[in-house]
PDB file of C-alpha atoms in Angstrom:
ATOM      1  CA  VAL A   1       0.000   0.000   0.000  1.00  0.00           C
ATOM      2  CA  GLN A   2       1.206   3.455  -0.891  1.00  0.00           C
ATOM      3  CA  LEU A   3      -0.311   6.640   0.472  1.00  0.00           C
ATOM      4  CA  VAL A   4       0.441  10.100  -0.872  1.00  0.00           C
ATOM      5  CA  GLU A   5      -0.939  13.205   0.789  1.00  0.00           C
ATOM      6  CA  SER A   6      -1.411  16.605  -0.806  1.00  0.00           C
ATOM      7  CA  GLY A   7      -3.356  19.806  -0.289  1.00  0.00           C
ATOM      8  CA  GLY A   8      -1.438  21.275   2.599  1.00  0.00           C
ATOM      9  CA  GLY A   9      -0.515  24.915   2.701  1.00  0.00           C
ATOM     10  CA  SER A  10      -0.881  28.145   4.601  1.00  0.00           C
ATOM     11  CA  VAL A  11      -4.231  29.591   5.620  1.00  0.00           C
ATOM     12  CA  GLN A  12      -5.418  32.386   7.875  1.00  0.00           C
ATOM     13  CA  PRO A  13      -7.292  31.672  11.102  1.00  0.00           C
ATOM     14  CA  GLY A  14     -10.916  30.969  10.351  1.00  0.00           C
ATOM     15  CA  GLY A  15     -10.091  29.733   6.880  1.00  0.00           C
ATOM     16  CA  SER A  16     -10.577  26.357   5.205  1.00  0.00           C
ATOM     17  CA  LEU A  17      -8.335  23.806   3.570  1.00  0.00           C
ATOM     18  CA  LYS A  18      -8.914  20.400   1.989  1.00  0.00           C
ATOM     19  CA  LEU A  19      -6.385  17.593   2.221  1.00  0.00           C
ATOM     20  CA  PHE A  20      -6.122  14.711  -0.209  1.00  0.00           C
ATOM     21  CA  CYS A  21      -4.750  11.201   0.195  1.00  0.00           C
ATOM     22  CA  ASN A  22      -4.206   8.945  -2.803  1.00  0.00           C
ATOM     23  CA  PHE A  23      -4.303   5.209  -2.019  1.00  0.00           C
ATOM     24  CA  SER A  24      -2.721   2.556  -4.241  1.00  0.00           C
ATOM     25  CA  GLY A  25      -1.441  -0.978  -4.133  1.00  0.00           C
ATOM     26  CA  ARG A  26      -4.315  -2.952  -2.638  1.00  0.00           C
ATOM     27  CA  ARG A  27      -8.120  -3.065  -2.696  1.00  0.00           C
ATOM     28  CA  PHE A  28      -9.163   0.285  -1.308  1.00  0.00           C
ATOM     29  CA  GLN A  29     -12.447  -0.931   0.127  1.00  0.00           C
ATOM     30  CA  ASN A  30     -10.634  -3.350   2.447  1.00  0.00           C
ATOM     31  CA  TYR A  31      -8.991  -0.597   4.454  1.00  0.00           C
ATOM     32  CA  ALA A  32     -10.141   1.812   7.064  1.00  0.00           C
ATOM     33  CA  MET A  33      -8.523   5.181   6.502  1.00  0.00           C
ATOM     34  CA  ALA A  34      -7.515   7.881   8.941  1.00  0.00           C
ATOM     35  CA  TRP A  35      -5.861  11.219   9.343  1.00  0.00           C
ATOM     36  CA  PHE A  36      -3.385  11.961  12.106  1.00  0.00           C
ATOM     37  CA  ARG A  37      -1.377  15.103  12.744  1.00  0.00           C
ATOM     38  CA  GLN A  38       1.824  16.043  14.488  1.00  0.00           C
ATOM     39  CA  ALA A  39       2.780  19.519  15.598  1.00  0.00           C
ATOM     40  CA  PRO A  40       6.390  20.451  16.419  1.00  0.00           C
ATOM     41  CA  GLU A  41       7.589  18.851  19.654  1.00  0.00           C
ATOM     42  CA  LYS A  42       4.268  17.063  20.131  1.00  0.00           C
ATOM     43  CA  GLU A  43       3.192  13.467  19.676  1.00  0.00           C
ATOM     44  CA  ARG A  44       1.285  12.367  16.604  1.00  0.00           C
ATOM     45  CA  GLU A  45      -2.420  12.541  17.403  1.00  0.00           C
ATOM     46  CA  PHE A  46      -5.601  11.131  15.933  1.00  0.00           C
ATOM     47  CA  VAL A  47      -7.780  13.448  13.874  1.00  0.00           C
ATOM     48  CA  ALA A  48     -10.395  11.401  12.014  1.00  0.00           C
ATOM     49  CA  THR A  49     -11.126   7.934  10.682  1.00  0.00           C
ATOM     50  CA  ILE A  50     -13.530   6.351   8.206  1.00  0.00           C
ATOM     51  CA  SER A  51     -14.433   2.684   7.819  1.00  0.00           C
ATOM     52  CA  GLY A  52     -13.758   0.658   4.711  1.00  0.00           C
ATOM     53  CA  ASP A  53     -17.376   0.834   3.611  1.00  0.00           C
ATOM     54  CA  GLY A  54     -17.578   4.525   4.438  1.00  0.00           C
ATOM     55  CA  ASN A  55     -20.490   4.088   6.825  1.00  0.00           C
ATOM     56  CA  MET A  56     -18.675   4.952  10.030  1.00  0.00           C
ATOM     57  CA  THR A  57     -16.619   8.002  10.874  1.00  0.00           C
ATOM     58  CA  ASP A  58     -15.052   9.214  14.082  1.00  0.00           C
ATOM     59  CA  TYR A  59     -13.317  12.424  15.048  1.00  0.00           C
ATOM     60  CA  SER A  60     -11.191  13.764  17.831  1.00  0.00           C
ATOM     61  CA  ASP A  61     -12.997  16.169  20.121  1.00  0.00           C
ATOM     62  CA  SER A  62     -10.718  19.002  19.007  1.00  0.00           C
ATOM     63  CA  VAL A  63     -11.888  18.836  15.377  1.00  0.00           C
ATOM     64  CA  LYS A  64     -15.435  17.515  15.701  1.00  0.00           C
ATOM     65  CA  GLY A  65     -17.873  19.797  13.914  1.00  0.00           C
ATOM     66  CA  ARG A  66     -15.103  21.518  11.951  1.00  0.00           C
ATOM     67  CA  PHE A  67     -13.423  18.710   9.988  1.00  0.00           C
ATOM     68  CA  THR A  68     -15.017  16.125   7.699  1.00  0.00           C
ATOM     69  CA  ILE A  69     -13.394  12.922   6.470  1.00  0.00           C
ATOM     70  CA  SER A  70     -14.687  11.254   3.320  1.00  0.00           C
ATOM     71  CA  ARG A  71     -13.595   8.789   0.673  1.00  0.00           C
ATOM     72  CA  GLU A  72     -14.173   8.349  -3.039  1.00  0.00           C
ATOM     73  CA  TYR A  73     -13.967   4.749  -4.236  1.00  0.00           C
ATOM     74  CA  ASP A  74     -13.678   5.234  -7.972  1.00  0.00           C
ATOM     75  CA  LYS A  75     -10.626   7.447  -7.413  1.00  0.00           C
ATOM     76  CA  ASN A  76      -9.109   5.634  -4.381  1.00  0.00           C
ATOM     77  CA  MET A  77      -9.017   8.945  -2.569  1.00  0.00           C
ATOM     78  CA  VAL A  78      -9.528  10.040   1.004  1.00  0.00           C
ATOM     79  CA  TYR A  79     -10.271  13.645   1.859  1.00  0.00           C
ATOM     80  CA  LEU A  80     -10.146  15.814   4.945  1.00  0.00           C
ATOM     81  CA  GLN A  81     -12.157  19.009   4.695  1.00  0.00           C
ATOM     82  CA  MET A  82     -10.976  21.404   7.379  1.00  0.00           C
ATOM     83  CA  ASN A  83     -13.028  24.469   8.275  1.00  0.00           C
ATOM     84  CA  SER A  84     -12.696  27.185  10.912  1.00  0.00           C
ATOM     85  CA  LEU A  85      -8.988  26.528  11.223  1.00  0.00           C
ATOM     86  CA  ASN A  86      -7.091  27.950  14.144  1.00  0.00           C
ATOM     87  CA  PRO A  87      -3.371  28.100  14.971  1.00  0.00           C
ATOM     88  CA  GLU A  88      -3.691  24.948  17.096  1.00  0.00           C
ATOM     89  CA  ASP A  89      -4.515  23.014  13.920  1.00  0.00           C
ATOM     90  CA  ALA A  90      -1.113  23.732  12.403  1.00  0.00           C
ATOM     91  CA  ALA A  91       0.793  20.472  11.993  1.00  0.00           C
ATOM     92  CA  VAL A  92       2.005  17.869   9.548  1.00  0.00           C
ATOM     93  CA  TYR A  93      -1.032  15.816   8.573  1.00  0.00           C
ATOM     94  CA  TYR A  94      -0.575  12.113   7.833  1.00  0.00           C
ATOM     95  CA  CYS A  95      -2.852   9.711   6.013  1.00  0.00           C
ATOM     96  CA  ALA A  96      -2.979   6.147   7.350  1.00  0.00           C
ATOM     97  CA  ALA A  97      -4.543   2.840   6.315  1.00  0.00           C
ATOM     98  CA  GLY A  98      -5.470  -0.103   8.517  1.00  0.00           C
ATOM     99  CA  GLY A  99      -7.816  -3.007   8.976  1.00  0.00           C
ATOM    100  CA  GLU A 100     -10.359  -1.344  11.234  1.00  0.00           C
ATOM    101  CA  PRO A 101     -11.208   2.272  12.074  1.00  0.00           C
ATOM    102  CA  ALA A 102      -9.494   3.199  15.317  1.00  0.00           C
ATOM    103  CA  VAL A 103      -8.081   6.168  17.186  1.00  0.00           C
ATOM    104  CA  GLU A 104      -4.818   4.493  18.155  1.00  0.00           C
ATOM    105  CA  ARG A 105      -1.818   4.730  15.833  1.00  0.00           C
ATOM    106  CA  ARG A 106      -0.883   1.089  16.336  1.00  0.00           C
ATOM    107  CA  TYR A 107      -3.910  -0.106  14.365  1.00  0.00           C
ATOM    108  CA  TYR A 108      -2.661   1.520  11.156  1.00  0.00           C
ATOM    109  CA  ARG A 109      -0.041  -0.377   9.216  1.00  0.00           C
ATOM    110  CA  TYR A 110       0.513   2.014   6.312  1.00  0.00           C
ATOM    111  CA  TRP A 111       1.399   5.704   6.463  1.00  0.00           C
ATOM    112  CA  GLY A 112       2.027   8.520   4.047  1.00  0.00           C
ATOM    113  CA  ARG A 113       4.845  11.033   4.380  1.00  0.00           C
ATOM    114  CA  GLY A 114       2.618  13.892   5.420  1.00  0.00           C
ATOM    115  CA  THR A 115       1.565  17.306   4.215  1.00  0.00           C
ATOM    116  CA  HIS A 116       2.175  20.561   6.082  1.00  0.00           C
ATOM    117  CA  VAL A 117      -0.629  22.827   7.260  1.00  0.00           C
ATOM    118  CA  THR A 118       0.181  26.287   8.575  1.00  0.00           C
ATOM    119  CA  VAL A 119      -2.431  28.542  10.180  1.00  0.00           C
ATOM    120  CA  SER A 120      -1.311  32.101  10.793  1.00  0.00           C
ATOM    121  CA  SER A 121      -2.299  35.649  10.070  1.00  0.00           C
TER     122      SER A 121
END
């Protein structure tokens, strides 16, 4: 499995950004997908996950109501729509693939290299 993130960049507080993750190498529907993030000098933390069939999603409390995870099967893509961004959202965002949707990192076997998100005025 290969995962390639894109869509990161710089945005002002209150702005929006959409991240993209391209999945390849295996049957996309067999994998739960997730987004994690890591800010400087902080541990990598869970952001959002979506089940293989797309019927279940889960979010961290810090992004619930602002971020939306989704997937598109005919393109093998996973998306993270981020709204109402604040400086605390600035981090490197990683896409991950695993067998079941989970909040713990250890359940995800495959990881992308990350895309940077900066939130500043």
